[in-house]
mmCIF file of C-alpha atoms in Angstrom:
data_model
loop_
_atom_site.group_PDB
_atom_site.id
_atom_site.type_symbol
_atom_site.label_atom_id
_atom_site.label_comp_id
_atom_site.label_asym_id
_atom_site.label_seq_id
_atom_site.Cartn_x
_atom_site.Cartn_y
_atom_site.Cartn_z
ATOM 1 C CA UNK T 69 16.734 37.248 -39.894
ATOM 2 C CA UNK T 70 16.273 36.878 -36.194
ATOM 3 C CA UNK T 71 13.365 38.182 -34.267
ATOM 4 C CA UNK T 72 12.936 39.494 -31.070
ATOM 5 C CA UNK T 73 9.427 40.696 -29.859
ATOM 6 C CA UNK T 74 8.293 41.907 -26.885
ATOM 7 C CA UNK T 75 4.946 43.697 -25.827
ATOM 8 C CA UNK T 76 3.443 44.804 -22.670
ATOM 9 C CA UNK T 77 -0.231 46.380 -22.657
ATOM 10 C CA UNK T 78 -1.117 49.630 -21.134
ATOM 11 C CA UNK T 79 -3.899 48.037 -19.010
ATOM 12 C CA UNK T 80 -3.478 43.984 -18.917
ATOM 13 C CA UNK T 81 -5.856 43.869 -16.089
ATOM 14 C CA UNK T 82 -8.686 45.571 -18.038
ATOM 15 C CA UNK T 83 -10.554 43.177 -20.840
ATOM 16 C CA UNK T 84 -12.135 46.187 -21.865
ATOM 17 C CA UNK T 85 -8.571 48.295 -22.833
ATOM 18 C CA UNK T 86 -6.672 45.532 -24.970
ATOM 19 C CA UNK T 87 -3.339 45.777 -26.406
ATOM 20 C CA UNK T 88 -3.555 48.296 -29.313
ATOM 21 C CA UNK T 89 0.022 47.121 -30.822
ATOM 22 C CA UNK T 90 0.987 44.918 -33.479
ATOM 23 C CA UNK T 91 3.871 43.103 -34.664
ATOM 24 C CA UNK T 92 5.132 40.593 -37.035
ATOM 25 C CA UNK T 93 7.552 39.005 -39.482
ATOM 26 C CA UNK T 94 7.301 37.394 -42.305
ATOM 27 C CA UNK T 95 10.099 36.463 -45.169
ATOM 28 C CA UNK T 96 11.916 38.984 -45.007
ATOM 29 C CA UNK T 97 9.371 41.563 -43.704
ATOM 30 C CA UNK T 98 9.086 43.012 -40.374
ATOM 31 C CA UNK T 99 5.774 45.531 -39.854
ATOM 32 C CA UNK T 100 4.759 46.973 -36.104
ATOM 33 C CA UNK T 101 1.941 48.933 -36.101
ATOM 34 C CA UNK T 102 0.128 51.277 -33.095
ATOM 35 C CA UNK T 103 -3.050 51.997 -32.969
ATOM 36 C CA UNK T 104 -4.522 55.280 -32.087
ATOM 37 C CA UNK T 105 -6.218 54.710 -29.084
ATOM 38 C CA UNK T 106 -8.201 58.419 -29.499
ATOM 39 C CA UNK T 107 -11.567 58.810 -28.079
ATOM 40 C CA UNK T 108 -14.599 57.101 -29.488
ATOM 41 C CA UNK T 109 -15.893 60.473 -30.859
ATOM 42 C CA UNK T 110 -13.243 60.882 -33.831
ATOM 43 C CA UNK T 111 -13.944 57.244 -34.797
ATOM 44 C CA UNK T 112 -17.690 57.441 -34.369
ATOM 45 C CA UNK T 113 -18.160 56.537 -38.388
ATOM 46 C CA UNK T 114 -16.940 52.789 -37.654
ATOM 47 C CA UNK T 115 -18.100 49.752 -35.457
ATOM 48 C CA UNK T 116 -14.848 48.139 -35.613
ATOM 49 C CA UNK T 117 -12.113 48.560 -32.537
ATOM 50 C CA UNK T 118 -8.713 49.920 -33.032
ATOM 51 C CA UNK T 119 -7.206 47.144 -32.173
ATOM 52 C CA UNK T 120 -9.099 44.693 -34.640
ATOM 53 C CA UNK T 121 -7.909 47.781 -37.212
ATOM 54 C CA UNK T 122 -4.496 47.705 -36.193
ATOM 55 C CA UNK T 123 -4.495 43.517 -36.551
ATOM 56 C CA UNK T 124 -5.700 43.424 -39.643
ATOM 57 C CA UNK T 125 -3.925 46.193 -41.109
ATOM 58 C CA UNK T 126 -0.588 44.316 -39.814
ATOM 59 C CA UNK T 127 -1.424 40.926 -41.476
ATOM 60 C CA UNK T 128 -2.290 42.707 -44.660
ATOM 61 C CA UNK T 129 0.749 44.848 -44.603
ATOM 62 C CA UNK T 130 3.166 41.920 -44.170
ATOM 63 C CA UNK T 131 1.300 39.933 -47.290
ATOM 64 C CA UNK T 132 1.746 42.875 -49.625
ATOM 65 C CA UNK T 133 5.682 43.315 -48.945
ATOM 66 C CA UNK T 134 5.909 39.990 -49.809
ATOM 67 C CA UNK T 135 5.565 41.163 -53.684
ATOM 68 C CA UNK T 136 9.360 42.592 -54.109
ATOM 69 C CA UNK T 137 8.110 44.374 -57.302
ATOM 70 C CA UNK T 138 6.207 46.932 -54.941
ATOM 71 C CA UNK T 139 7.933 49.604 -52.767
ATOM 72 C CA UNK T 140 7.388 50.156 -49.434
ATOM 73 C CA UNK T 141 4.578 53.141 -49.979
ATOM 74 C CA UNK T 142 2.703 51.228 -52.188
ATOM 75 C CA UNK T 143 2.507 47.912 -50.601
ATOM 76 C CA UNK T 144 1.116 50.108 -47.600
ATOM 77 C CA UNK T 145 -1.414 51.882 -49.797
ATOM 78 C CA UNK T 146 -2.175 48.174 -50.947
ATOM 79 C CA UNK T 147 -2.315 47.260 -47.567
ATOM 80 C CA UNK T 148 -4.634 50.644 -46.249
ATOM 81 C CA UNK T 149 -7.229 49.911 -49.429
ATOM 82 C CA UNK T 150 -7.890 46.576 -48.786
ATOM 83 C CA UNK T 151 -8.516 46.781 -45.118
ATOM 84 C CA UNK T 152 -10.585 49.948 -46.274
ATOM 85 C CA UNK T 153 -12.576 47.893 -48.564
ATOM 86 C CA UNK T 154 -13.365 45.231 -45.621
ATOM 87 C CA UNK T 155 -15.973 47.950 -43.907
ATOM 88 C CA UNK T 156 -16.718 50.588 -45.992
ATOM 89 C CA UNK T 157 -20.163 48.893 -46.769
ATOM 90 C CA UNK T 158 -21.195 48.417 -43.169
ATOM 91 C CA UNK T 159 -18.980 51.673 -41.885
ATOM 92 C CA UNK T 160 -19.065 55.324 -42.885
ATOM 93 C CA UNK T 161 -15.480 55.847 -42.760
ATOM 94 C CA UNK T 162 -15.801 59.945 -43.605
ATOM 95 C CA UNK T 163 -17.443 60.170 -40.307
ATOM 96 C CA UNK T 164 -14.414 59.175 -38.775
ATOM 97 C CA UNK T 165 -12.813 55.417 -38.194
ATOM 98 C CA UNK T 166 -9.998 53.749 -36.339
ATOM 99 C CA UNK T 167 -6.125 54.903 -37.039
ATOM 100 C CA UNK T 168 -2.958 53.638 -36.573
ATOM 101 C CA UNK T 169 1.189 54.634 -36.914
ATOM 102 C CA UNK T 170 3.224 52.415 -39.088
ATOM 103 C CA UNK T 171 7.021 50.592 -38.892
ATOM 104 C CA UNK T 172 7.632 48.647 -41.436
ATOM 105 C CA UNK T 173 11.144 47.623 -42.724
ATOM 106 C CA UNK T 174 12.369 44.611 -45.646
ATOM 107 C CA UNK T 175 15.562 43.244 -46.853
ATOM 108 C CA UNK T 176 16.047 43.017 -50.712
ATOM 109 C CA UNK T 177 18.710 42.911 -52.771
ATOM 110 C CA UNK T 178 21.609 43.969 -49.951
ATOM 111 C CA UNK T 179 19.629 47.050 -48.307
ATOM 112 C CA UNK T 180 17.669 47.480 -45.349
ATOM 113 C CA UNK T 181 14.385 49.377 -46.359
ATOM 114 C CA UNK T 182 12.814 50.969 -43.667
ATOM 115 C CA UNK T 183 9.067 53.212 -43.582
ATOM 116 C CA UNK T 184 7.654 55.664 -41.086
ATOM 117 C CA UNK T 185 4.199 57.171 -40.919
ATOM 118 C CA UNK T 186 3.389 58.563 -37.842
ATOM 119 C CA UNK T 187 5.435 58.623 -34.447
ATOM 120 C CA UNK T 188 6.386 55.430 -33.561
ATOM 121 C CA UNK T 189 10.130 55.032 -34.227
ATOM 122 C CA UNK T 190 13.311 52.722 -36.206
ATOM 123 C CA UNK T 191 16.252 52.674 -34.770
ATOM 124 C CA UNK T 192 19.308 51.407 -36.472
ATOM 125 C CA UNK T 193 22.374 50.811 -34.842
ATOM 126 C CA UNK T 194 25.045 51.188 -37.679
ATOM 127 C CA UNK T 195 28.392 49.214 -37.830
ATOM 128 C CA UNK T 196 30.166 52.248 -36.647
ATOM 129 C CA UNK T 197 28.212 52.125 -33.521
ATOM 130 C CA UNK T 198 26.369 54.971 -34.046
ATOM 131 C CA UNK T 199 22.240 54.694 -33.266
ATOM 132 C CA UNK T 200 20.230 56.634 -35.896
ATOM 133 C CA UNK T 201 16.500 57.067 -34.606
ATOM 134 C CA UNK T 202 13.969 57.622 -37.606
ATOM 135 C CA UNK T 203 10.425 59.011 -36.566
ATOM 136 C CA UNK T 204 7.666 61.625 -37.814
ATOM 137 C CA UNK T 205 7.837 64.262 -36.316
ATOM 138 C CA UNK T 206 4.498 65.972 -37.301
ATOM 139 C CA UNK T 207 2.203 63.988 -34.972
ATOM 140 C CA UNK T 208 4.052 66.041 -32.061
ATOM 141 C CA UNK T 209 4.782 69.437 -34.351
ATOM 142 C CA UNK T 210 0.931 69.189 -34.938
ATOM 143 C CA UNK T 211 -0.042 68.678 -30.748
ATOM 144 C CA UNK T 212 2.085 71.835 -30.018
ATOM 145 C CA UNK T 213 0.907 73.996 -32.234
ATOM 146 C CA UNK T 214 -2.632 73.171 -31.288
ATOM 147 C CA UNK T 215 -3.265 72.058 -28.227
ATOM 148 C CA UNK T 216 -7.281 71.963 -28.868
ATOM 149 C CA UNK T 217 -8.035 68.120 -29.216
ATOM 150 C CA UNK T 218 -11.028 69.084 -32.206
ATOM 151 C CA UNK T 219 -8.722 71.487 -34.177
ATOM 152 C CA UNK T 220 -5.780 68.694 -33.783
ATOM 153 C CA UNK T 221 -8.552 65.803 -35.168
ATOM 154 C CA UNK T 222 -9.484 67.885 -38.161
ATOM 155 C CA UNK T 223 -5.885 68.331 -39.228
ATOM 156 C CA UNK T 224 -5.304 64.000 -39.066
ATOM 157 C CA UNK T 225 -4.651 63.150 -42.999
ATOM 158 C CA UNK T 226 -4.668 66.342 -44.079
ATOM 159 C CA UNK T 227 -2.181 69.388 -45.408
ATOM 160 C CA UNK T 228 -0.238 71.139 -43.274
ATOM 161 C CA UNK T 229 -1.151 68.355 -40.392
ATOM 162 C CA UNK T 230 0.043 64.880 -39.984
ATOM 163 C CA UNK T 231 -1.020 61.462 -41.212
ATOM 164 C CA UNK T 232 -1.355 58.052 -40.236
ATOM 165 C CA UNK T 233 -2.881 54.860 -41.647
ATOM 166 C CA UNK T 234 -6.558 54.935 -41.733
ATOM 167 C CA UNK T 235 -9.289 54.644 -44.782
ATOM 168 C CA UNK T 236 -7.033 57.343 -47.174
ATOM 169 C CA UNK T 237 -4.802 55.300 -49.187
ATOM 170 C CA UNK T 238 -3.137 58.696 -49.929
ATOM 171 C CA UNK T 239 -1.485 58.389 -46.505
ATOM 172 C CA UNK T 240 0.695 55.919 -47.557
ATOM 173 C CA UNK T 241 2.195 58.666 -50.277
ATOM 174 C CA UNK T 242 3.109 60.842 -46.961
ATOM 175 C CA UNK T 243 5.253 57.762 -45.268
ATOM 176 C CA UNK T 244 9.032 58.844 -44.552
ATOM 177 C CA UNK T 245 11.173 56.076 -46.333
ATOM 178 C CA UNK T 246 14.923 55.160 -46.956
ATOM 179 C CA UNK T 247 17.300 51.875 -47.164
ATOM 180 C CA UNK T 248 21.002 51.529 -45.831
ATOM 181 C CA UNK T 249 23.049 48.924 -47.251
ATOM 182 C CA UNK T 250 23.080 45.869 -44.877
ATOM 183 C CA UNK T 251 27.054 46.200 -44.130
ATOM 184 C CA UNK T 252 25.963 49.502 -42.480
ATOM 185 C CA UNK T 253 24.183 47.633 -39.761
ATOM 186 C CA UNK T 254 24.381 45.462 -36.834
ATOM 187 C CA UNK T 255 20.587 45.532 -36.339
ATOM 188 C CA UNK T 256 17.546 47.552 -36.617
ATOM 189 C CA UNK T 257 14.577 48.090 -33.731
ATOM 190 C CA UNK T 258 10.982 49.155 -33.758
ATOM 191 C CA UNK T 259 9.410 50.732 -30.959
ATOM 192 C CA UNK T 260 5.614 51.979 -30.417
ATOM 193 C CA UNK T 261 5.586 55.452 -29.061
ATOM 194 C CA UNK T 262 4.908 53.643 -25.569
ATOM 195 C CA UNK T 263 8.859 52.804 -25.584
ATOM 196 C CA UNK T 264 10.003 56.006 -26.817
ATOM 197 C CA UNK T 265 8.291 57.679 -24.514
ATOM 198 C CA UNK T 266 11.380 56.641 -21.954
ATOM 199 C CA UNK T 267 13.308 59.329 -23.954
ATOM 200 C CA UNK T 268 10.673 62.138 -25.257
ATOM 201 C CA UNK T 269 8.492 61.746 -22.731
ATOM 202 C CA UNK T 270 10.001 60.830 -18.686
ATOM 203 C CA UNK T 271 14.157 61.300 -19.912
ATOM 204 C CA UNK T 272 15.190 57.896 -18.493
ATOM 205 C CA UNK T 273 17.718 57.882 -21.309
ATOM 206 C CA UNK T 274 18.512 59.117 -24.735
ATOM 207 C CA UNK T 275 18.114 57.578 -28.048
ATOM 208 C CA UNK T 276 21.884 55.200 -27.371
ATOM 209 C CA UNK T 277 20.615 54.429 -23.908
ATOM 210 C CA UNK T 278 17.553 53.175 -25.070
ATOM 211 C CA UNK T 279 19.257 51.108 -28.101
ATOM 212 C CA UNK T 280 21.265 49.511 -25.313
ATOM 213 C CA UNK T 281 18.422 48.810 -23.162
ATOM 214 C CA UNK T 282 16.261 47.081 -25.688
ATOM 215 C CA UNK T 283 19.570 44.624 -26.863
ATOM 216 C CA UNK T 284 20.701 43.722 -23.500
ATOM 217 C CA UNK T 285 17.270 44.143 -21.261
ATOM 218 C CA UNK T 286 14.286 44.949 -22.749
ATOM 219 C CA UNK T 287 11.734 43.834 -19.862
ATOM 220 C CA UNK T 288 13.749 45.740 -17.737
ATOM 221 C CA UNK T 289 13.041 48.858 -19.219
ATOM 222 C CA UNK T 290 9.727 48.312 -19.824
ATOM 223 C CA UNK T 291 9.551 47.865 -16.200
ATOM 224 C CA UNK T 292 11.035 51.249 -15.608
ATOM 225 C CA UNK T 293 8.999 52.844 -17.464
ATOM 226 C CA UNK T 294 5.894 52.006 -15.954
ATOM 227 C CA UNK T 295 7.680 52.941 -12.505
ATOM 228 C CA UNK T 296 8.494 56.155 -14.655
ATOM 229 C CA UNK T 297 4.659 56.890 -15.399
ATOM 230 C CA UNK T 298 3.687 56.477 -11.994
ATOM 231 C CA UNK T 299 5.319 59.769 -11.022
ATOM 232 C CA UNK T 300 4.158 61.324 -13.904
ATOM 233 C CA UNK T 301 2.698 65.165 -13.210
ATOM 234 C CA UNK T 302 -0.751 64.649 -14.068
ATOM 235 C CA UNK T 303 -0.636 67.384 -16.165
ATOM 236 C CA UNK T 304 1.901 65.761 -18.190
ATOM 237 C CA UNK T 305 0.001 62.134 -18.318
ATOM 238 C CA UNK T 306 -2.303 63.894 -21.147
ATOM 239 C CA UNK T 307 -5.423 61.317 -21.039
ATOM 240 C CA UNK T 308 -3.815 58.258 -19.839
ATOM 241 C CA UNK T 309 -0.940 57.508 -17.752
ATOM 242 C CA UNK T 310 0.329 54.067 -19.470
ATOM 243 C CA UNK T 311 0.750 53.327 -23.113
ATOM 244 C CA UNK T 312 0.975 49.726 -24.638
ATOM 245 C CA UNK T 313 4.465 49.484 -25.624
ATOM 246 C CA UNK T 314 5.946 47.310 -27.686
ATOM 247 C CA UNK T 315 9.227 46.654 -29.344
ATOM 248 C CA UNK T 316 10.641 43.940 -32.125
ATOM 249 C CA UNK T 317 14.644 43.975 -32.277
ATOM 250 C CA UNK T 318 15.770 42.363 -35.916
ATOM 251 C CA UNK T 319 19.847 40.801 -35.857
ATOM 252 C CA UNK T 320 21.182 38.424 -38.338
ATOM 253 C CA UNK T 321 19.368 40.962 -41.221
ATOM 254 C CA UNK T 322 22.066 39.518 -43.799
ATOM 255 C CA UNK T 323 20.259 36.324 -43.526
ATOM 256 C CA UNK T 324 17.190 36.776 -44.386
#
């Protein structure tokens, strides 16, 4: 399997703001995961940043789907309980800790398995040339229906709201899944919501315009999006104008 990653933070010139995305590879294993950069008060339970959250979650993720005996859900709930069980004794993680969306995809045994929690996005562009986008919908579903930030908060990893990866190992139960048969596909991408965003968010391109873009020029389109959020409507930037985007393009997935 080849690898392609790219990653541009939100704020490079600001120590204080690091890059809240993670990728990797490993075997046959791919995992990108986003943090939630939300404000400080729905994390106040916990010392640790989102980013070192989303870092560690990502290298434990890619160790458990190394075990081929474990699906994709439970090698995430693996994943979510150990990095759980590195703080709670010095955190009080019902008072709120750091969060993060989920990609993760695998070969085994001919198929291309491929998880979702929370709305960053897979893209696979199928043999037939057809580009099938995969995301969660419920993050966004959740933000419309209420736009008050506290009643949004209390409906994170819970019924009739949306979930992500945090302390609940539960979460990992809630994870959209599926495999396609590696003959199906020419290659796969991840995206954080910061890439996405060219399509939901400033409509530089739909969902084939932006599989194009990030196989023949991915740094250009990061660069156009940041032109992009520039002329944002401030009310439309929500609490930040730029997102840390990142994106890992996977080819050669019969070789892995």
């Amino acid at each position: 399997m080849r690898a392609r990653l790219l990653t541009r933070a939100a704020a490079p010139e600001d120590p204080e703001r690091p890059n809240e995305d993670v990728a990797g590879v490993l075997g046959a294993a791919a995992v990108l995961i986003d943090g939630a950069g939300m404000p400080a008060r729905f994390r106040a339970g916990c010392s640790h940043s989102v980013a070192w959250y989303a870092r560690t979650l990502t290298a434990r993720l890619l160790l458990a789907l190394q075990d081929e005996g474990a699906d994709l859900q439970g090698s995430l709930a693996r994943a979510i309980g150990e990095v759980a069980a590195l703080h709670a004794g010095t955190c009080d993680l019902d008072r709120g800790g750091p969060s993060a969306t989920v990609l993760a995809v695998r070969v085994r045994k001919g198929l291309l398995e491929h998880l979702v929690l929370a709305d960053s996005s897979v893209l696979l562009e199928r043999a037939d040339g057809t580009i099938e986008r995969i995301s969660d919908e419920r993050v966004e579903e959740t933000v419309r229906a209420h736009r008050d930030p506290e009643v949004v908060e209390s409906l994170r990893n819970a019924p009739g709201g949306f979930w992500v990866a945090r302390h609940e190992v539960e979460a990992a139960g809630e994870a959209l899944v599926g495999a396609v048969p590696l003959a199906d596909l020419h290659r796969v991408h991840l995206v954080s919501d910061g890439v996405t965003r060219a399509v939901d968010l400033l409509g530089l391109v739909d969902d084939d315009g932006l599989a194009a873009a990030l196989r023949t020029d991915p740094e250009a389109l990061l660069d156009r999006i940041r032109e992009a959020e520039l002329g944002l409507d401030p009310a439309r930037r929500q609490w930040k104008i730029h997102d840390d985007a990142t994106l890992l393009v996977l080819e050669g997935l019969d070789e892995a």
